[in-house]
Amino acid sequence: MPLIVKDYSWTQTEALVYINVPLKGVKAGKVNIFSTDEYLKVNFPPFLFEVILYAPIDDNKSVAKIGNGVVIFTLYKKEESIWENLAIINVGKETLQKKREHAVLKAQQKAVADTEAKAIKKREDEKYALEIMMKLEDEERKRIEEKKEQERRRATEELEQWKEKQRKEEEEKKAQQRREIRKLEHEKKKDELKTHSKSLSECPRKRTVTKTGKSEEISLPAPRSAGSIKIQFTPRVFPTALRESLVAEEEAWLKKQADARRAVNADMSELKDLKEEERNPDWLKEKGKKLFATQNYLAAVNAYNLAIQLNHKLPILYLNRAACHLKLRNLHKAIEDSSKALDLLTPPVADNADARVKAHIRRGTAFCELELYAEGM
Amino acid sequence: MSTPLEKPQIISHIQKGLNYTVFDSKWIPCSAKFVCMGNFARGTGVIQIYEVQQGEVQLIKEIEKAKPFKCGTFGATSLQKRHLATGDFGGNLNIWNLEAPEIPVYSVKAHTEIVNTIDGVGGLGIGDGAPEIVTGSRDGTVKVWDPRQKDTPVANMEPIEGETKRDCWTVAFGNACNDQDRCVCAGYDNGDIKLFDLRNMSVRWETNIKNGVCCVEFDRKDINMNKLVATSLEGKFHVFDMRTQHPTKGFASVSEKAHKSTVWQARHLPQNRDIFMTAGGAGSLHLWKYEYPAQRSKKDADGIEMGVAGSASLLQNVTLSTQPIASLDWSPDKQGLCVCSAFDQTVRVLIVTKLNRV
């Protein structure tokens, strides 16, 4: 139970109330003041001083000074009047309680309002600071822009001046040209008068007076004698341009294509004898071509046979073998191969038009040789 | 260290939106005019001549022809005549007199497919020797033409019979230091760069830079070969030091990655051969300065001379557009003035400042 302080003293004027509460030896730091418009409480354990004021005061303006063993309140009255008493006497405990609660509530509200106000003020301050910053930066930017503009203007002026100079030079040159031409014509006239009487040997002299209006014909070297340089390119499979970042992808794609063309049945026993290279139909095709070129047609046919054994879906192999058979005069076989090639090339698109033409030609030739002309057609 | 405001600035002086796809733009020498070449939406070719006047460009003339134009050059004409040599989509090489463009001064069916690239040398009072034009095409051949010789090229660099063709994307003349010497450098889409010597009619050097070559340019056409810049796909470019050729290793080079996209063009400043600008596929321009190494050549293990490459440092960069900048040309008369065209159908005149202080 706190001890109620009763030995406080108070004075008043029209507008102010002074309350003097002795601290009775309690340190100033331990004093806790709680005040609202109508209620005042000072709590300094073990003492307690509370009072319900006679009339409301302006809580915001009022001041409490703690020091020298006393607390001095300077309270500003809301209404200027002389109070009969500091506190309202003759109040029941419930009223007191109610007033206390009311006061606490009010204090809480005030606290909330205070924090809100503080938050608002903080935001405003920040906004202000931001605006100032933006203004400063804008100014900086404007300054730089202006400098750039100045440079630009200066450069433009220089350009204009230079253009003027060019124009004047052009005009001068033209004027000079005109003068020269006139002089020339004048001289020509004089010469003409002279040559009426003089011999033709004067003419060469006249001709050599070149028109100075046009530039002198500098003796240019003769055009180069035609030459040709044959070049080779770094090989590239794709028709697109070379890009470093796509090289890895391209390699992977090519590898996949090559693998797909290899023999599906890699474990055909005859093939075990063959080297890795010879199992690749592409390589065999190339070999076949080379052999064809060197007119070793039988060997070429062998190569193509093996290739077809490995991959019987490549029309190009049949086409080439047909050509070999033609050369070997195995005409029936040539017809067979060209027909097979044509079958494989059934979707007739532009891509295999060339190949189809070749197939038709070879088949036609073979038929003609066999004198089955109708078939050849 | 130079402060940010002392570096050369790239200022976009004039922008002009066009109603056609523009492939190439070039300054007309000794004037404040430039030509733009391109392709109308209706499939015909167009050449427009613009003049720079007071912060604006005025259209002076428009010429429309049957086939779209891909590239053009003033490199092989005299300063008085200023004829424009163009390559078009039909494989034709034409030389036009811009005052009288109805009939070309010279015309030949140069290639069977589109002429991708063109370069000229021997004109404009630069260098000695005959004026010649080189064209490179999708048909894999590079041909050198003399405007005085009709119908047949004076040199033809073509693939061996039966060889699959690679597109030639770029050509450049170089090493035209006297009447006889000429070199042509060609870049192809499979990353090949080949240097042809026209005096000996042979391949002098070839290499492969692993990415399709978009542009090659010598720093000067009319001197002994000094530097060659080759730009490619994947945002890379290489600078080769062309003074010392090693028999097996070729020329020394330094490479840089920039732009994060295809580097479409590289052009050296006519007034300073160590400064060049690269144009990228994301609409950006980078200005570079090449610094030579302390020693340009050294002896390798066998005592043979080989070159030492220097370094390229970035001076400035700017992004002007979202589409690739396909063509770039410095004005030979005014230092720092350049015209560039991009695939967003605009042509821009740029001023690069403080180049004399670099």
XYZ file of C-alpha atoms in Angstrom:
735
model
C 0.000 0.000 0.000
C 1.597 3.221 -1.063
C 1.647 6.106 1.318
C -0.624 8.914 0.281
C 1.110 12.248 0.291
C -0.952 14.835 1.937
C 1.525 17.575 2.705
C 1.555 19.126 -0.722
C 0.951 22.816 -1.173
C -0.622 24.719 -3.971
C -1.168 28.285 -5.176
C -3.048 29.709 -8.096
C -3.586 32.690 -10.294
C -6.323 33.378 -12.773
C -4.680 31.233 -15.386
C -2.194 29.051 -13.579
C -2.048 26.591 -10.742
C 1.155 25.797 -8.948
C 1.377 22.571 -6.987
C 4.313 21.783 -4.813
C 4.791 18.134 -3.823
C 7.657 17.277 -1.486
C 9.596 14.232 -2.500
C 10.489 13.192 1.051
C 13.946 12.039 0.238
C 13.077 9.894 -2.739
C 15.480 10.275 -5.610
C 14.340 12.328 -8.598
C 14.897 9.434 -10.932
C 12.297 7.323 -9.212
C 9.492 9.822 -9.731
C 6.794 8.779 -12.163
C 4.275 11.425 -13.229
C 1.012 10.593 -14.886
C -1.286 13.418 -15.892
C -4.311 14.095 -17.984
C -6.666 17.031 -18.280
C -8.449 16.303 -15.086
C -6.276 13.920 -13.135
C -2.840 14.125 -11.732
C -0.778 11.380 -10.199
C 2.753 11.350 -8.956
C 4.104 7.978 -8.005
C 7.367 7.852 -6.089
C 7.499 4.632 -4.150
C 6.631 4.238 -1.439
C 4.675 7.458 -1.804
C 1.733 8.311 -3.956
C 0.168 11.638 -4.682
C -2.986 11.807 -6.734
C -5.598 14.407 -7.184
C -8.684 14.899 -9.328
C -8.469 18.461 -10.365
C -11.196 20.936 -9.704
C -11.361 22.010 -13.313
C -9.703 20.797 -16.438
C -6.243 22.002 -17.340
C -4.347 22.141 -20.562
C -2.251 19.035 -20.263
C 0.018 19.843 -23.195
C 1.060 23.194 -21.967
C 1.507 22.308 -18.364
C 4.962 21.702 -17.022
C 6.327 19.629 -14.143
C 9.724 20.349 -12.697
C 11.431 17.716 -10.602
C 14.338 18.747 -8.443
C 15.585 19.902 -5.059
C 13.452 17.362 -3.250
C 10.184 18.690 -4.695
C 8.037 18.402 -7.764
C 6.622 21.691 -8.928
C 3.706 21.581 -11.299
C 2.829 24.593 -13.387
C -0.635 23.858 -14.700
C -2.430 26.030 -17.228
C -6.125 26.221 -16.581
C -8.416 25.625 -19.492
C -10.811 28.186 -18.209
C -9.622 31.131 -16.311
C -11.270 31.075 -12.926
C -10.291 30.866 -9.350
C -10.567 27.401 -7.978
C -12.009 26.970 -4.595
C -10.057 23.824 -4.139
C -7.326 21.997 -5.943
C -9.219 18.793 -5.919
C -12.793 17.836 -6.102
C -13.760 16.742 -2.644
C -16.714 14.667 -1.669
C -16.310 12.174 -4.301
C -17.172 8.563 -3.813
C -14.732 5.752 -4.395
C -16.496 4.670 -7.564
C -16.318 8.110 -9.081
C -12.695 8.229 -8.155
C -12.136 4.876 -9.760
C -14.064 5.898 -12.846
C -12.122 9.059 -13.119
C -8.889 7.180 -12.797
C -9.854 4.752 -15.505
C -11.053 7.568 -17.688
C -7.790 9.311 -17.157
C -5.812 6.220 -18.053
C -7.839 5.748 -21.184
C -7.332 9.310 -22.143
C -3.643 9.001 -21.552
C -3.490 5.945 -23.734
C -5.330 7.673 -26.507
C -3.009 10.561 -26.202
C -0.061 8.243 -26.439
C -1.436 6.673 -29.578
C -2.167 10.047 -31.063
C 1.333 11.117 -30.169
C 2.967 8.187 -31.901
C 0.839 8.760 -34.953
C 1.772 12.363 -35.041
C 5.400 11.407 -34.712
C 5.120 8.921 -37.557
C 3.484 11.482 -39.782
C 6.115 14.016 -39.010
C 8.834 11.497 -39.767
C 7.294 10.698 -43.121
C 7.006 14.338 -43.965
C 10.586 14.893 -43.038
C 11.677 12.048 -45.219
C 9.643 13.306 -48.131
C 11.160 16.680 -47.738
C 14.643 15.249 -47.635
C 13.896 13.225 -50.756
C 12.622 16.239 -52.598
C 15.704 18.176 -51.760
C 17.866 15.304 -52.965
C 15.956 15.078 -56.202
C 16.279 18.763 -56.750
C 20.004 18.592 -56.226
C 20.368 15.721 -58.623
C 18.221 17.461 -61.190
C 20.403 20.468 -60.978
C 23.473 18.353 -61.440
C 21.969 16.705 -64.468
C 20.906 20.013 -65.916
C 24.382 21.308 -65.512
C 25.812 18.389 -67.414
C 23.169 18.734 -70.112
C 23.989 22.376 -70.473
C 27.612 21.655 -70.891
C 26.779 19.119 -73.556
C 24.498 21.604 -75.264
C 27.230 24.158 -75.235
C 29.619 21.740 -76.810
C 27.025 20.867 -79.364
C 26.344 24.463 -80.172
C 29.999 25.198 -80.516
C 30.501 22.204 -82.748
C 27.527 23.254 -84.861
C 28.877 26.750 -85.244
C 32.229 25.435 -86.281
C 30.517 23.243 -88.801
C 28.589 26.156 -90.233
C 31.708 28.257 -90.474
C 33.522 25.483 -92.203
C 30.671 25.082 -94.648
C 30.735 28.788 -95.400
C 34.419 28.533 -96.080
C 33.839 25.602 -98.411
C 31.155 27.458 -100.264
C 33.308 30.514 -100.726
C 36.155 28.381 -101.963
C 33.852 26.709 -104.459
C 32.612 30.020 -105.759
C 36.104 31.339 -106.074
C 37.162 28.307 -107.981
C 34.203 28.645 -110.324
C 34.933 32.313 -110.881
C 38.516 31.503 -111.624
C 37.453 28.797 -114.060
C 35.213 31.213 -115.870
C 37.993 33.738 -116.132
C 40.348 31.136 -117.501
C 37.840 30.014 -120.092
C 37.261 33.540 -121.199
C 40.978 34.130 -121.479
C 41.316 30.955 -123.472
C 38.558 31.916 -125.868
C 40.106 35.287 -126.253
C 43.427 33.732 -127.107
C 41.774 31.298 -129.462
C 40.191 34.156 -131.333
C 43.522 35.861 -131.640
C 45.103 32.653 -132.845
C 42.373 32.099 -135.381
C 42.987 35.497 -136.892
C 46.629 34.688 -137.119
C 46.217 31.246 -138.680
C 44.142 32.656 -141.498
C 47.369 33.929 -142.889
C 49.854 31.534 -141.331
C 50.497 27.889 -142.208
C 48.925 24.872 -140.513
C 52.025 24.245 -138.481
C 50.567 26.642 -135.963
C 47.835 24.220 -135.059
C 49.810 21.862 -132.892
C 50.731 24.813 -130.723
C 47.109 25.773 -130.306
C 46.105 22.244 -129.406
C 48.640 21.981 -126.659
C 47.035 24.838 -124.764
C 45.009 22.673 -122.471
C 41.923 23.966 -120.799
C 43.054 24.871 -117.313
C 39.459 24.837 -116.147
C 39.540 21.045 -116.080
C 42.279 19.392 -114.080
C 45.316 18.216 -115.951
C 45.051 14.655 -117.071
C 47.515 12.993 -114.766
C 49.022 10.068 -116.553
C 47.414 7.082 -114.858
C 48.998 3.693 -115.140
C 47.306 1.306 -117.540
C 44.696 -1.054 -116.147
C 46.178 -4.087 -114.512
C 46.561 -7.162 -116.643
C 43.785 -9.528 -115.695
C 44.628 -12.166 -113.174
C 42.822 -14.707 -111.114
C 43.527 -16.104 -107.706
C 42.010 -19.395 -106.691
C 41.122 -19.673 -103.052
C 40.076 -22.342 -100.635
C 37.815 -21.800 -97.708
C 38.040 -23.192 -94.220
C 35.565 -26.032 -94.524
C 32.179 -25.570 -92.977
C 29.211 -27.877 -93.241
C 26.480 -25.416 -92.394
C 25.444 -22.653 -94.806
C 25.110 -20.192 -91.932
C 27.878 -17.940 -90.720
C 30.303 -19.223 -88.121
C 29.622 -18.208 -84.547
C 31.798 -19.243 -81.657
C 28.915 -19.663 -79.258
C 27.139 -22.139 -81.537
C 30.137 -24.304 -82.402
C 29.482 -26.795 -79.606
C 25.847 -27.247 -80.617
C 26.775 -27.705 -84.249
C 29.324 -30.367 -83.410
C 26.772 -32.250 -81.330
C 24.234 -32.150 -84.160
C 26.726 -33.396 -86.715
C 27.776 -36.211 -84.468
C 24.186 -37.273 -84.018
C 23.615 -37.254 -87.768
C 26.716 -39.338 -88.374
C 25.734 -41.854 -85.712
C 22.253 -42.168 -87.176
C 23.693 -43.068 -90.525
C 25.871 -45.797 -89.156
C 24.822 -49.411 -89.363
C 21.926 -50.215 -87.119
C 23.096 -53.819 -86.771
C 26.584 -53.250 -85.641
C 26.978 -56.861 -84.681
C 26.823 -58.450 -88.117
C 29.567 -60.960 -87.895
C 31.160 -60.160 -91.282
C 31.565 -56.623 -90.204
C 33.724 -57.518 -87.298
C 36.570 -57.826 -89.736
C 36.130 -54.351 -90.985
C 37.795 -51.363 -89.512
C 35.733 -48.669 -87.837
C 36.095 -46.443 -90.865
C 34.795 -48.979 -93.281
C 31.589 -49.323 -91.330
C 30.626 -45.795 -92.058
C 28.468 -45.593 -95.170
C 29.585 -42.035 -95.770
C 33.188 -43.024 -95.880
C 32.339 -45.883 -98.184
C 30.426 -43.534 -100.434
C 33.429 -41.248 -100.658
C 35.659 -44.212 -101.382
C 33.253 -45.337 -104.074
C 33.325 -41.860 -105.654
C 37.074 -41.786 -105.665
C 37.252 -45.218 -107.219
C 34.709 -44.161 -109.849
C 36.826 -41.125 -110.657
C 39.896 -43.280 -111.133
C 37.800 -45.586 -113.340
C 38.172 -48.510 -110.980
C 34.516 -49.370 -111.459
C 34.488 -52.871 -109.994
C 36.061 -51.711 -106.764
C 33.598 -48.821 -106.693
C 30.705 -51.233 -107.019
C 32.118 -53.244 -104.131
C 32.348 -50.202 -101.972
C 28.785 -49.252 -102.744
C 27.602 -52.803 -102.108
C 29.069 -52.689 -98.651
C 27.640 -49.276 -98.026
C 24.195 -50.395 -99.046
C 24.544 -53.423 -96.827
C 25.162 -51.081 -93.939
C 22.433 -48.654 -94.736
C 19.932 -49.557 -97.400
C 17.968 -46.333 -97.134
C 20.375 -43.927 -98.772
C 19.249 -43.212 -102.332
C 22.553 -41.619 -103.235
C 24.290 -44.972 -102.862
C 21.953 -46.619 -105.361
C 22.354 -43.721 -107.763
C 26.097 -43.931 -107.686
C 26.106 -47.670 -108.042
C 23.809 -47.277 -111.053
C 26.385 -44.962 -112.627
C 29.094 -47.563 -111.999
C 26.997 -50.305 -113.560
C 26.416 -48.127 -116.607
C 30.113 -47.768 -117.075
C 30.537 -51.484 -116.662
C 27.714 -52.017 -119.155
C 25.738 -54.019 -116.546
C 22.663 -52.351 -117.894
C 20.036 -54.428 -116.158
C 21.673 -53.808 -112.858
C 21.872 -50.109 -113.660
C 18.150 -50.005 -114.337
C 17.441 -51.868 -111.109
C 19.519 -49.470 -109.054
C 18.112 -46.307 -110.587
C 14.597 -47.590 -110.010
C 15.364 -48.340 -106.386
C 16.852 -44.878 -106.016
C 13.731 -43.316 -107.494
C 11.573 -45.301 -105.119
C 13.511 -44.040 -102.158
C 13.204 -40.504 -103.463
C 9.408 -40.686 -103.633
C 8.477 -37.474 -101.872
C 9.225 -35.386 -104.969
C 10.523 -32.157 -103.541
C 12.959 -29.623 -104.979
C 15.750 -30.983 -102.806
C 15.898 -34.346 -104.452
C 14.968 -33.007 -107.897
C 18.610 -33.115 -108.871
C 18.970 -36.623 -107.591
C 15.797 -37.719 -109.374
C 16.963 -36.195 -112.626
C 20.184 -38.142 -112.335
C 18.282 -41.322 -111.625
C 16.035 -40.814 -114.643
C 18.983 -40.053 -116.904
C 20.851 -43.140 -115.855
C 17.846 -45.359 -116.216
C 17.032 -43.817 -119.584
C 20.558 -44.367 -120.838
C 20.506 -47.958 -119.723
C 17.238 -48.624 -121.488
C 18.509 -46.989 -124.659
C 21.572 -49.173 -124.599
C 19.316 -52.189 -124.294
C 17.375 -50.794 -127.205
C 14.225 -50.792 -125.132
C 13.666 -47.280 -126.314
C 10.040 -47.133 -125.268
C 10.996 -47.992 -121.733
C 13.749 -45.402 -121.914
C 11.156 -42.719 -122.473
C 43.426 10.887 -65.510
C 41.115 12.965 -67.621
C 37.879 14.034 -66.053
C 34.684 12.813 -67.693
C 34.262 16.112 -69.499
C 37.672 15.985 -71.123
C 37.070 12.748 -72.946
C 35.866 13.047 -76.518
C 32.107 13.405 -76.555
C 29.943 11.830 -79.219
C 27.120 14.264 -79.844
C 24.165 13.436 -82.020
C 23.845 16.574 -84.078
C 21.051 15.733 -86.504
C 18.659 12.823 -86.813
C 16.608 12.237 -89.902
C 13.946 9.608 -90.186
C 13.677 8.054 -93.626
C 10.926 6.108 -95.283
C 13.131 3.368 -96.631
C 15.674 0.877 -95.338
C 19.040 2.524 -95.567
C 22.063 0.270 -96.038
C 24.899 2.684 -96.566
C 25.722 6.348 -96.134
C 28.803 8.170 -97.379
C 30.061 11.737 -97.360
C 30.546 13.398 -100.717
C 34.177 14.515 -100.579
C 34.881 18.257 -100.242
C 31.349 19.185 -99.341
C 28.841 19.181 -96.538
C 26.649 16.683 -98.351
C 26.201 12.979 -97.930
C 24.431 10.229 -99.819
C 22.194 7.530 -98.395
C 21.615 4.323 -100.313
C 18.911 1.827 -99.682
C 15.795 0.024 -100.552
C 12.246 1.295 -100.803
C 9.510 -0.960 -99.512
C 8.316 -1.429 -103.087
C 11.588 -3.189 -103.900
C 13.358 -0.460 -105.833
C 16.662 1.120 -105.010
C 17.110 4.681 -103.874
C 19.981 7.136 -103.538
C 19.267 10.335 -101.667
C 21.619 13.291 -101.375
C 21.344 15.420 -98.247
C 23.045 18.651 -97.284
C 23.777 19.657 -93.707
C 22.371 23.111 -93.134
C 22.081 24.866 -89.802
C 21.227 21.972 -87.565
C 19.103 20.214 -90.175
C 19.537 18.101 -93.257
C 17.884 19.121 -96.493
C 17.087 16.630 -99.199
C 18.791 17.838 -102.347
C 18.109 14.973 -104.704
C 16.459 11.589 -104.843
C 17.308 8.971 -107.440
C 15.301 5.793 -107.811
C 16.548 2.775 -109.700
C 15.322 -0.725 -110.394
C 17.439 -2.718 -107.954
C 18.009 -1.895 -104.296
C 21.467 -0.590 -103.411
C 23.565 -2.318 -100.805
C 26.805 -0.398 -100.706
C 28.650 2.474 -102.282
C 31.974 4.258 -102.316
C 33.618 7.409 -103.595
C 37.052 5.885 -103.233
C 37.944 5.510 -106.893
C 36.833 8.808 -108.411
C 38.713 12.040 -108.824
C 37.900 15.008 -106.608
C 36.428 16.919 -109.512
C 34.087 14.258 -110.810
C 32.960 12.657 -107.523
C 31.200 9.723 -109.076
C 29.551 7.212 -106.782
C 30.263 3.517 -107.327
C 27.455 1.296 -106.032
C 26.777 -2.393 -105.672
C 23.214 -3.566 -105.716
C 21.080 -6.564 -104.857
C 21.201 -7.868 -108.420
C 24.978 -8.200 -108.442
C 25.573 -5.119 -110.616
C 28.357 -2.610 -110.175
C 27.405 0.864 -111.393
C 29.224 4.154 -111.277
C 26.896 7.136 -111.224
C 27.446 10.787 -111.972
C 25.168 12.278 -109.345
C 24.532 15.352 -111.494
C 23.243 13.202 -114.344
C 22.025 9.957 -112.834
C 19.881 8.668 -115.668
C 22.592 6.550 -117.230
C 25.466 5.152 -115.218
C 28.942 6.157 -116.276
C 30.056 2.532 -115.949
C 27.977 -0.554 -115.483
C 28.750 -4.229 -115.313
C 27.074 -7.358 -114.016
C 29.767 -7.999 -111.471
C 28.410 -11.025 -109.645
C 25.667 -13.589 -109.858
C 24.375 -12.682 -106.403
C 24.070 -9.583 -104.241
C 27.127 -7.366 -103.973
C 27.642 -7.235 -100.230
C 30.542 -4.868 -100.072
C 32.535 -2.424 -102.149
C 35.699 -0.379 -101.760
C 37.603 1.996 -103.995
C 41.188 3.185 -104.132
C 43.273 5.499 -106.263
C 40.841 8.383 -106.348
C 40.291 11.558 -104.385
C 43.918 12.491 -104.701
C 44.879 9.821 -102.186
C 47.672 7.524 -103.216
C 49.200 6.692 -106.567
C 48.204 4.138 -109.095
C 45.163 3.345 -111.132
C 41.722 3.862 -109.666
C 40.236 0.489 -108.845
C 37.068 -0.791 -107.258
C 36.773 -4.104 -105.459
C 33.463 -5.864 -104.829
C 32.661 -8.888 -102.709
C 29.529 -10.906 -103.070
C 27.431 -13.718 -101.685
C 28.639 -15.882 -104.568
C 31.966 -16.199 -102.766
C 34.033 -14.227 -105.258
C 35.947 -10.994 -104.859
C 36.559 -9.036 -108.058
C 38.646 -5.981 -108.751
C 37.436 -3.621 -111.484
C 39.081 -0.785 -113.346
C 36.527 1.790 -114.561
C 38.437 2.100 -117.813
C 38.066 -1.573 -118.642
C 34.638 -2.798 -119.546
C 33.045 -6.092 -118.662
C 35.958 -8.015 -117.252
C 37.512 -7.615 -113.859
C 41.228 -7.005 -113.575
C 41.436 -9.529 -110.781
C 39.126 -12.288 -109.698
C 39.486 -14.148 -106.430
C 37.225 -17.138 -106.702
C 36.926 -20.528 -105.079
C 38.522 -23.575 -106.690
C 36.203 -25.643 -108.872
C 33.899 -27.772 -106.812
C 34.568 -25.928 -103.591
C 31.465 -24.872 -101.648
C 31.147 -21.116 -101.679
C 31.173 -18.953 -98.563
C 29.630 -15.488 -98.613
C 32.099 -12.655 -98.797
C 30.903 -10.046 -96.354
C 33.544 -7.369 -96.523
C 36.479 -6.149 -98.621
C 39.054 -3.432 -98.165
C 41.961 -2.022 -100.126
C 45.292 -1.375 -98.502
C 49.029 -1.111 -99.030
C 48.595 1.131 -102.054
C 51.846 2.910 -101.337
C 52.974 3.218 -104.945
C 51.809 2.602 -108.495
C 52.233 -1.144 -108.430
C 51.500 -2.316 -104.924
C 47.951 -3.051 -103.887
C 46.440 -5.420 -101.402
C 42.869 -6.492 -101.011
C 41.664 -7.931 -97.733
C 38.439 -9.940 -97.754
C 36.385 -11.277 -94.853
C 33.966 -14.174 -95.192
C 31.064 -15.503 -93.200
C 32.934 -18.586 -92.006
C 35.486 -16.435 -90.227
C 38.129 -16.484 -92.961
C 40.202 -13.394 -93.576
C 42.305 -13.508 -96.718
C 44.862 -10.965 -97.809
C 45.485 -10.913 -101.571
C 48.497 -9.237 -103.093
C 47.474 -7.813 -106.464
C 50.987 -7.241 -107.614
C 51.904 -10.912 -107.335
C 48.335 -12.151 -107.837
C 48.584 -14.450 -104.858
C 47.190 -15.012 -101.411
C 49.587 -13.310 -99.080
C 48.048 -14.354 -95.780
C 44.945 -16.062 -94.503
C 43.552 -16.764 -91.106
C 40.306 -17.672 -89.422
C 38.935 -15.687 -86.506
C 36.257 -18.210 -85.494
C 33.355 -15.830 -86.121
C 31.878 -14.450 -89.329
C 33.798 -11.330 -90.372
C 31.552 -8.284 -90.699
C 34.029 -5.569 -91.570
C 37.718 -5.229 -92.376
C 39.494 -1.924 -92.745
C 43.092 -0.844 -93.060
C 43.927 2.264 -91.083
C 45.131 3.934 -94.275
C 44.817 2.731 -97.844
C 47.720 4.647 -99.284
C 50.626 3.733 -97.015
C 52.584 0.615 -96.323
C 50.167 -1.700 -94.474
C 50.152 -0.606 -90.860
C 47.093 -1.872 -89.024
C 44.022 -3.841 -89.966
C 40.837 -3.905 -87.912
C 38.538 -6.896 -88.442
C 35.177 -6.941 -86.705
C 33.010 -9.976 -86.367
C 29.917 -11.577 -84.926
C 29.671 -12.239 -81.185
C 30.863 -8.766 -80.290
C 34.537 -9.213 -81.043
C 37.011 -7.277 -83.078
C 40.673 -7.858 -83.790
C 43.395 -5.351 -84.552
C 46.255 -6.846 -86.556
C 49.674 -5.254 -86.713
C 50.504 -5.535 -90.401
C 54.079 -4.343 -90.401
C 55.723 -7.645 -89.567
C 54.606 -10.899 -91.122
C 55.845 -14.125 -89.605
C 56.030 -17.020 -92.086
C 53.873 -19.351 -89.992
C 52.248 -17.219 -87.323
C 51.151 -14.470 -89.659
C 50.391 -11.104 -88.139
C 50.177 -10.307 -84.444
C 46.811 -9.213 -83.175
C 44.924 -8.009 -80.163
C 41.250 -8.661 -79.763
C 38.589 -6.927 -77.736
C 35.058 -7.805 -76.845
C 32.618 -4.915 -77.042
C 29.004 -4.107 -77.787
C 27.708 -7.525 -76.588
C 26.378 -8.034 -80.100
C 27.646 -8.149 -83.666
C 30.146 -5.417 -84.402
C 28.902 -4.237 -87.775
C 31.462 -1.604 -88.751
C 34.840 -0.215 -87.854
C 36.039 3.046 -89.348
C 39.295 4.854 -88.803
C 39.391 8.592 -88.399
C 40.864 10.052 -91.622
C 42.814 12.603 -89.639
C 44.303 10.216 -87.071
C 44.905 6.640 -88.010
C 45.058 5.342 -84.442
C 41.503 6.312 -83.584
C 38.614 4.267 -84.853
C 34.951 3.897 -84.111
C 33.057 0.625 -83.999
C 29.325 0.324 -84.523
C 27.377 -2.434 -82.852
C 24.257 -4.456 -83.326
C 22.561 -2.899 -80.333
C 22.782 0.590 -81.781
C 25.882 1.603 -79.880
C 29.063 3.309 -80.997
C 32.412 2.870 -79.294
C 35.374 5.137 -79.919
C 38.746 3.434 -79.520
C 42.354 4.477 -79.479
C 45.063 2.031 -80.416
C 48.288 2.279 -78.483
C 51.433 0.855 -79.980
C 53.629 -1.392 -77.872
C 57.100 -0.298 -76.871
C 58.584 -2.536 -79.551
C 56.556 -3.343 -82.604
C 58.517 -6.428 -83.502
C 60.602 -8.948 -81.691
C 62.522 -12.080 -82.548
C 60.943 -15.376 -81.706
C 62.704 -18.571 -80.624
C 64.117 -19.205 -84.121
C 65.301 -15.674 -84.604
C 62.542 -14.786 -87.082
C 60.911 -11.401 -86.730
C 57.395 -11.413 -85.468
C 55.070 -8.565 -84.694
C 53.895 -7.436 -81.288
C 50.360 -6.231 -80.959
C 49.529 -3.162 -78.904
C 46.316 -2.437 -77.076
C 43.026 -0.763 -77.806
C 41.528 1.475 -75.157
C 37.958 2.689 -75.098
C 37.659 6.463 -75.223
C 33.915 6.908 -75.277
C 30.733 5.090 -76.039
C 27.178 6.067 -76.717
C 23.959 4.260 -77.553
C 21.951 5.968 -80.249
C 19.443 3.416 -81.385
C 17.942 0.034 -80.635
C 18.691 -1.340 -84.101
C 22.096 -2.160 -85.564
C 24.090 0.717 -86.944
C 24.976 -0.701 -90.319
C 27.095 2.037 -91.782
C 29.457 4.677 -90.501
C 31.525 7.214 -92.418
C 33.851 9.939 -91.174
C 33.974 13.180 -93.087
C 37.382 13.515 -94.724
C 37.151 17.303 -94.525
C 36.056 18.070 -90.989
C 37.591 16.195 -88.111
C 35.036 14.583 -85.863
C 32.074 14.842 -88.206
C 30.529 11.547 -89.147
C 27.338 10.164 -90.584
C 25.851 6.855 -89.565
C 22.757 4.992 -90.589
C 20.864 2.346 -88.712
C 18.216 -0.208 -89.494
C 15.620 1.855 -87.683
C 15.400 3.834 -90.927
C 17.219 6.840 -89.555
C 20.403 8.523 -90.569
C 22.303 10.534 -87.986
C 24.998 13.141 -88.267
C 27.305 12.995 -85.251
C 30.005 15.281 -83.991
C 32.829 13.834 -81.937
C 34.541 16.573 -79.951
C 38.040 16.942 -78.508
C 39.648 14.521 -80.930
C 42.640 16.778 -81.339
C 43.364 16.442 -77.665
C 43.360 12.661 -77.550
